[in-house]
Amino acid sequence: AQKVTQAQTEISVVEKEDVTLDCVYETRDTTYYLFWYKQPPSGELVFLIRRNSFDEQNEISGRYSWNFQKSTSSFNFTITASQVVDSAVYFCALSEALDSSYKLIFGSGTRLLVRP
Amino acid sequence: DVKVTQSSRYLVKRTGEKVFLECVQDMDHENMFWYRQDPGLGLRLIYFSYDVKMKEKGDIPEGYSVSREKKERFSLILESASTNQTSMYLCASSQRRDSYSNQPQHFGDGTRLSIL
């Protein structure tokens, strides 16, 4: 069965701290895709990154970085030098190649609060 | 930039009413989706459509129907609204899967629906 677990319900940090959001997934498919989305207080989900199961290279985009480890079925997201504007709910999601619905299976989200 | 527009940000309806939630995308995407978002549950797929006049049930279709008469528009219908349908509803669209990957979904701002 497919499942995405974000065990951290809420994280609070002080500005400029580094913070890592955890994501663990379950799938029986050998080809799958992992995503991270950000949901600021305004409500819309903003796409951050997509990673396919054959590409285990870590990725860095500015202050954001992602660590994909198939061995532990994890796709963790780190924000370096956090800022108040990073405050949002972050969702990790899974999509399986064999699923004809293309649906995203979401974790329950992690609320990040960055305090000034 | 992809633009997914949902007709209302906030909506209040009464039990038993027929409710229409509208979604329009401007990027000629083939796939469109309706999710509902509830605290602690993440996003759950209600219905999706991969072409005009085509629709498929998601994980929680009971009490809902959809309509896709035009490629850019995907409507969610609550046939007889009930209080347990009070939720945040999110529409999304994506390109059809290509040879290499499932495409990311792009989301609207959401409609916060209250059923009294």
mmCIF file of C-alpha atoms in Angstrom:
data_model
loop_
_atom_site.group_PDB
_atom_site.id
_atom_site.type_symbol
_atom_site.label_atom_id
_atom_site.label_comp_id
_atom_site.label_asym_id
_atom_site.label_seq_id
_atom_site.Cartn_x
_atom_site.Cartn_y
_atom_site.Cartn_z
ATOM 1 C CA ALA A 1 0.000 0.000 0.000
ATOM 2 C CA GLN A 2 1.156 3.505 -0.691
ATOM 3 C CA LYS A 3 1.615 5.852 2.188
ATOM 4 C CA VAL A 4 3.482 9.030 3.069
ATOM 5 C CA THR A 5 4.324 9.812 6.673
ATOM 6 C CA GLN A 6 5.339 13.197 7.983
ATOM 7 C CA ALA A 7 5.839 12.499 11.655
ATOM 8 C CA GLN A 8 6.505 16.113 12.628
ATOM 9 C CA THR A 9 3.178 17.839 13.045
ATOM 10 C CA GLU A 10 4.612 21.218 13.928
ATOM 11 C CA ILE A 11 8.095 22.697 14.163
ATOM 12 C CA SER A 12 9.019 26.061 15.596
ATOM 13 C CA VAL A 13 12.429 27.650 15.008
ATOM 14 C CA VAL A 14 14.019 31.024 15.369
ATOM 15 C CA GLU A 15 14.972 32.886 12.230
ATOM 16 C CA LYS A 16 18.340 31.880 10.717
ATOM 17 C CA GLU A 17 18.212 28.400 12.211
ATOM 18 C CA ASP A 18 18.427 25.424 9.884
ATOM 19 C CA VAL A 19 15.445 23.087 9.921
ATOM 20 C CA THR A 20 14.800 19.647 8.417
ATOM 21 C CA LEU A 21 11.364 18.337 7.577
ATOM 22 C CA ASP A 22 11.122 14.565 7.483
ATOM 23 C CA CYS A 23 9.231 12.481 4.949
ATOM 24 C CA VAL A 24 9.024 8.686 4.853
ATOM 25 C CA TYR A 25 7.131 6.878 2.126
ATOM 26 C CA GLU A 26 5.892 3.382 1.326
ATOM 27 C CA THR A 27 5.331 2.006 -2.139
ATOM 28 C CA ARG A 28 5.543 -1.307 -3.960
ATOM 29 C CA ASP A 29 6.154 0.364 -7.284
ATOM 30 C CA THR A 30 9.732 0.470 -8.545
ATOM 31 C CA THR A 31 9.155 3.687 -10.453
ATOM 32 C CA TYR A 32 7.671 6.524 -8.505
ATOM 33 C CA TYR A 33 7.941 10.250 -7.990
ATOM 34 C CA LEU A 34 8.268 12.297 -4.869
ATOM 35 C CA PHE A 35 7.191 15.890 -4.447
ATOM 36 C CA TRP A 36 7.316 18.657 -1.917
ATOM 37 C CA TYR A 37 4.710 21.410 -1.772
ATOM 38 C CA LYS A 38 4.495 24.534 0.356
ATOM 39 C CA GLN A 39 1.173 25.896 1.575
ATOM 40 C CA PRO A 40 1.504 29.446 2.935
ATOM 41 C CA PRO A 41 -1.303 30.992 5.007
ATOM 42 C CA SER A 42 -2.948 32.239 1.814
ATOM 43 C CA GLY A 43 -3.896 28.637 1.046
ATOM 44 C CA GLU A 44 -2.538 27.725 -2.370
ATOM 45 C CA LEU A 45 -0.127 24.803 -2.672
ATOM 46 C CA VAL A 46 3.112 25.801 -4.305
ATOM 47 C CA PHE A 47 5.139 23.131 -6.073
ATOM 48 C CA LEU A 48 8.746 23.009 -4.855
ATOM 49 C CA ILE A 49 10.399 19.904 -6.266
ATOM 50 C CA ARG A 50 9.841 16.594 -8.044
ATOM 51 C CA ARG A 51 12.255 13.691 -7.775
ATOM 52 C CA ASN A 52 11.999 10.332 -9.562
ATOM 53 C CA SER A 53 12.970 7.058 -7.958
ATOM 54 C CA PHE A 54 15.963 6.518 -10.218
ATOM 55 C CA ASP A 55 17.638 9.758 -9.329
ATOM 56 C CA GLU A 56 19.114 9.658 -5.855
ATOM 57 C CA GLN A 57 21.230 12.729 -6.230
ATOM 58 C CA ASN A 58 20.562 15.315 -3.611
ATOM 59 C CA GLU A 59 19.349 18.650 -4.859
ATOM 60 C CA ILE A 60 19.999 22.176 -3.700
ATOM 61 C CA SER A 61 18.058 25.250 -4.698
ATOM 62 C CA GLY A 62 19.151 28.345 -2.857
ATOM 63 C CA ARG A 63 18.405 27.821 0.823
ATOM 64 C CA TYR A 64 16.436 24.642 0.099
ATOM 65 C CA SER A 65 17.935 21.194 -0.178
ATOM 66 C CA TRP A 66 16.497 17.719 -0.463
ATOM 67 C CA ASN A 67 17.999 14.433 0.643
ATOM 68 C CA PHE A 68 16.553 11.362 -1.089
ATOM 69 C CA GLN A 69 17.567 7.986 0.355
ATOM 70 C CA LYS A 70 15.929 4.906 -1.140
ATOM 71 C CA SER A 71 17.533 2.666 1.469
ATOM 72 C CA THR A 72 15.461 4.300 4.190
ATOM 73 C CA SER A 73 12.527 5.357 1.961
ATOM 74 C CA SER A 74 12.997 8.942 2.973
ATOM 75 C CA PHE A 75 12.902 12.252 1.151
ATOM 76 C CA ASN A 76 13.804 14.925 3.667
ATOM 77 C CA PHE A 77 13.714 18.665 3.104
ATOM 78 C CA THR A 78 16.130 21.102 4.728
ATOM 79 C CA ILE A 79 15.803 24.862 4.881
ATOM 80 C CA THR A 80 19.062 26.608 5.670
ATOM 81 C CA ALA A 81 19.067 29.954 7.465
ATOM 82 C CA SER A 82 15.282 29.958 7.802
ATOM 83 C CA GLN A 83 13.301 33.145 7.318
ATOM 84 C CA VAL A 84 9.905 34.278 8.561
ATOM 85 C CA VAL A 85 8.546 33.915 5.003
ATOM 86 C CA ASP A 86 9.278 30.196 5.214
ATOM 87 C CA SER A 87 6.430 29.837 7.718
ATOM 88 C CA ALA A 88 3.916 27.539 6.053
ATOM 89 C CA VAL A 89 2.622 24.004 5.994
ATOM 90 C CA TYR A 90 4.831 21.711 3.946
ATOM 91 C CA PHE A 91 3.529 18.575 2.291
ATOM 92 C CA CYS A 92 5.454 15.627 0.965
ATOM 93 C CA ALA A 93 3.674 13.581 -1.706
ATOM 94 C CA LEU A 94 4.135 10.379 -3.703
ATOM 95 C CA SER A 95 2.972 9.472 -7.191
ATOM 96 C CA GLU A 96 3.391 6.009 -8.659
ATOM 97 C CA ALA A 97 4.182 5.418 -12.316
ATOM 98 C CA LEU A 98 1.793 2.482 -12.573
ATOM 99 C CA ASP A 99 -1.106 4.404 -11.106
ATOM 100 C CA SER A 100 -3.159 5.547 -14.081
ATOM 101 C CA SER A 101 -4.885 8.176 -11.998
ATOM 102 C CA TYR A 102 -1.660 10.186 -11.643
ATOM 103 C CA LYS A 103 -2.876 10.951 -8.159
ATOM 104 C CA LEU A 104 -0.673 12.359 -5.460
ATOM 105 C CA ILE A 105 -0.641 10.634 -2.101
ATOM 106 C CA PHE A 106 -0.004 13.288 0.486
ATOM 107 C CA GLY A 107 1.436 13.169 3.942
ATOM 108 C CA SER A 108 -0.461 14.968 6.670
ATOM 109 C CA GLY A 109 1.852 17.969 6.465
ATOM 110 C CA THR A 110 4.308 19.700 8.767
ATOM 111 C CA ARG A 111 3.529 23.181 9.994
ATOM 112 C CA LEU A 112 6.710 25.265 10.184
ATOM 113 C CA LEU A 113 6.737 28.428 12.237
ATOM 114 C CA VAL A 114 9.778 30.654 11.903
ATOM 115 C CA ARG A 115 9.905 33.255 14.666
ATOM 116 C CA PRO A 116 11.760 36.546 14.240
ATOM 117 C CA ASP B 1 3.038 30.617 -15.005
ATOM 118 C CA VAL B 2 0.251 28.107 -14.597
ATOM 119 C CA LYS B 3 -2.922 29.624 -13.271
ATOM 120 C CA VAL B 4 -5.613 27.533 -11.616
ATOM 121 C CA THR B 5 -8.564 29.624 -10.543
ATOM 122 C CA GLN B 6 -11.267 28.522 -8.145
ATOM 123 C CA SER B 7 -14.463 30.516 -8.251
ATOM 124 C CA SER B 8 -14.805 31.203 -4.528
ATOM 125 C CA ARG B 9 -12.373 31.482 -1.618
ATOM 126 C CA TYR B 10 -15.106 31.144 0.996
ATOM 127 C CA LEU B 11 -18.563 29.660 0.690
ATOM 128 C CA VAL B 12 -21.318 29.034 3.218
ATOM 129 C CA LYS B 13 -24.205 26.745 2.330
ATOM 130 C CA ARG B 14 -26.979 24.919 4.125
ATOM 131 C CA THR B 15 -27.517 21.219 4.631
ATOM 132 C CA GLY B 16 -29.316 19.657 1.702
ATOM 133 C CA GLU B 17 -28.373 22.332 -0.821
ATOM 134 C CA LYS B 18 -26.762 21.450 -4.143
ATOM 135 C CA VAL B 19 -23.351 23.096 -4.237
ATOM 136 C CA PHE B 20 -21.153 23.806 -7.235
ATOM 137 C CA LEU B 21 -17.428 24.490 -6.964
ATOM 138 C CA GLU B 22 -15.821 25.692 -10.176
ATOM 139 C CA CYS B 23 -12.224 25.431 -11.299
ATOM 140 C CA VAL B 24 -10.570 26.818 -14.426
ATOM 141 C CA GLN B 25 -6.992 26.360 -15.626
ATOM 142 C CA ASP B 26 -5.275 28.306 -18.360
ATOM 143 C CA MET B 27 -2.422 25.997 -19.373
ATOM 144 C CA ASP B 28 -4.242 23.523 -21.600
ATOM 145 C CA HIS B 29 -3.584 20.729 -19.111
ATOM 146 C CA GLU B 30 -5.182 17.369 -19.783
ATOM 147 C CA ASN B 31 -5.519 16.258 -16.168
ATOM 148 C CA MET B 32 -7.600 17.949 -13.502
ATOM 149 C CA PHE B 33 -8.220 16.940 -9.898
ATOM 150 C CA TRP B 34 -10.372 17.770 -6.911
ATOM 151 C CA TYR B 35 -9.008 17.215 -3.404
ATOM 152 C CA ARG B 36 -10.316 17.998 0.017
ATOM 153 C CA GLN B 37 -8.005 19.000 2.830
ATOM 154 C CA ASP B 38 -8.783 18.302 6.463
ATOM 155 C CA PRO B 39 -6.563 18.865 9.519
ATOM 156 C CA GLY B 40 -4.327 15.914 10.243
ATOM 157 C CA LEU B 41 -5.380 14.082 7.080
ATOM 158 C CA GLY B 42 -3.505 15.940 4.388
ATOM 159 C CA LEU B 43 -5.156 16.075 0.989
ATOM 160 C CA ARG B 44 -7.411 13.315 -0.246
ATOM 161 C CA LEU B 45 -8.449 12.829 -3.852
ATOM 162 C CA ILE B 46 -12.181 13.064 -4.574
ATOM 163 C CA TYR B 47 -12.321 12.826 -8.379
ATOM 164 C CA PHE B 48 -10.055 13.367 -11.314
ATOM 165 C CA SER B 49 -10.388 13.764 -15.052
ATOM 166 C CA TYR B 50 -7.818 13.049 -17.755
ATOM 167 C CA ASP B 51 -9.858 14.359 -20.670
ATOM 168 C CA VAL B 52 -13.008 16.221 -21.565
ATOM 169 C CA LYS B 53 -16.112 14.322 -20.451
ATOM 170 C CA MET B 54 -13.937 11.732 -18.729
ATOM 171 C CA LYS B 55 -14.006 11.287 -14.971
ATOM 172 C CA GLU B 56 -12.679 8.785 -12.494
ATOM 173 C CA LYS B 57 -13.359 8.289 -8.818
ATOM 174 C CA GLY B 58 -10.631 9.027 -6.361
ATOM 175 C CA ASP B 59 -10.363 7.808 -2.794
ATOM 176 C CA ILE B 60 -13.414 9.559 -1.318
ATOM 177 C CA PRO B 61 -16.012 10.132 -4.062
ATOM 178 C CA GLU B 62 -19.128 9.466 -1.959
ATOM 179 C CA GLY B 63 -21.472 12.429 -1.882
ATOM 180 C CA TYR B 64 -19.741 14.171 -4.795
ATOM 181 C CA SER B 65 -19.944 14.259 -8.559
ATOM 182 C CA VAL B 66 -17.980 16.150 -11.198
ATOM 183 C CA SER B 67 -18.411 17.606 -14.629
ATOM 184 C CA ARG B 68 -15.878 18.351 -17.332
ATOM 185 C CA GLU B 69 -17.547 19.728 -20.428
ATOM 186 C CA LYS B 70 -14.554 21.793 -21.514
ATOM 187 C CA LYS B 71 -10.868 21.077 -21.193
ATOM 188 C CA GLU B 72 -10.151 24.104 -19.039
ATOM 189 C CA ARG B 73 -13.028 23.705 -16.596
ATOM 190 C CA PHE B 74 -13.647 21.074 -13.932
ATOM 191 C CA SER B 75 -16.624 21.375 -11.606
ATOM 192 C CA LEU B 76 -17.198 19.627 -8.298
ATOM 193 C CA ILE B 77 -20.809 19.095 -7.270
ATOM 194 C CA LEU B 78 -22.133 18.290 -3.830
ATOM 195 C CA GLU B 79 -25.488 16.777 -4.668
ATOM 196 C CA SER B 80 -26.996 17.298 -1.209
ATOM 197 C CA ALA B 81 -24.562 19.037 1.096
ATOM 198 C CA SER B 82 -24.000 17.638 4.562
ATOM 199 C CA THR B 83 -22.107 19.029 7.542
ATOM 200 C CA ASN B 84 -19.327 16.441 7.169
ATOM 201 C CA GLN B 85 -18.490 18.020 3.830
ATOM 202 C CA THR B 86 -17.317 21.172 5.555
ATOM 203 C CA SER B 87 -13.703 21.369 4.412
ATOM 204 C CA MET B 88 -11.123 23.090 2.264
ATOM 205 C CA TYR B 89 -11.433 22.045 -1.392
ATOM 206 C CA LEU B 90 -8.468 22.283 -3.718
ATOM 207 C CA CYS B 91 -8.460 21.964 -7.476
ATOM 208 C CA ALA B 92 -5.326 21.013 -9.395
ATOM 209 C CA SER B 93 -4.241 20.447 -12.962
ATOM 210 C CA SER B 94 -1.284 18.789 -14.647
ATOM 211 C CA GLN B 95 0.022 17.835 -18.040
ATOM 212 C CA ARG B 96 -0.442 14.300 -19.158
ATOM 213 C CA ARG B 97 2.358 12.006 -18.060
ATOM 214 C CA ASP B 98 5.224 12.011 -20.521
ATOM 215 C CA SER B 99 7.747 9.268 -21.157
ATOM 216 C CA TYR B 100 9.891 10.341 -18.279
ATOM 217 C CA SER B 101 7.802 11.310 -15.353
ATOM 218 C CA ASN B 102 4.552 12.126 -13.721
ATOM 219 C CA GLN B 103 4.099 15.834 -14.069
ATOM 220 C CA PRO B 104 3.669 18.047 -11.017
ATOM 221 C CA GLN B 105 0.195 19.204 -10.202
ATOM 222 C CA HIS B 106 -0.527 22.900 -9.948
ATOM 223 C CA PHE B 107 -3.086 24.012 -7.410
ATOM 224 C CA GLY B 108 -5.655 26.747 -7.049
ATOM 225 C CA ASP B 109 -6.050 28.876 -3.923
ATOM 226 C CA GLY B 110 -8.697 26.608 -2.464
ATOM 227 C CA THR B 111 -12.314 27.080 -1.450
ATOM 228 C CA ARG B 112 -13.146 26.959 2.232
ATOM 229 C CA LEU B 113 -16.660 25.526 2.313
ATOM 230 C CA SER B 114 -18.855 25.567 5.401
ATOM 231 C CA ILE B 115 -22.074 23.589 5.506
ATOM 232 C CA LEU B 116 -24.462 24.744 8.232
#
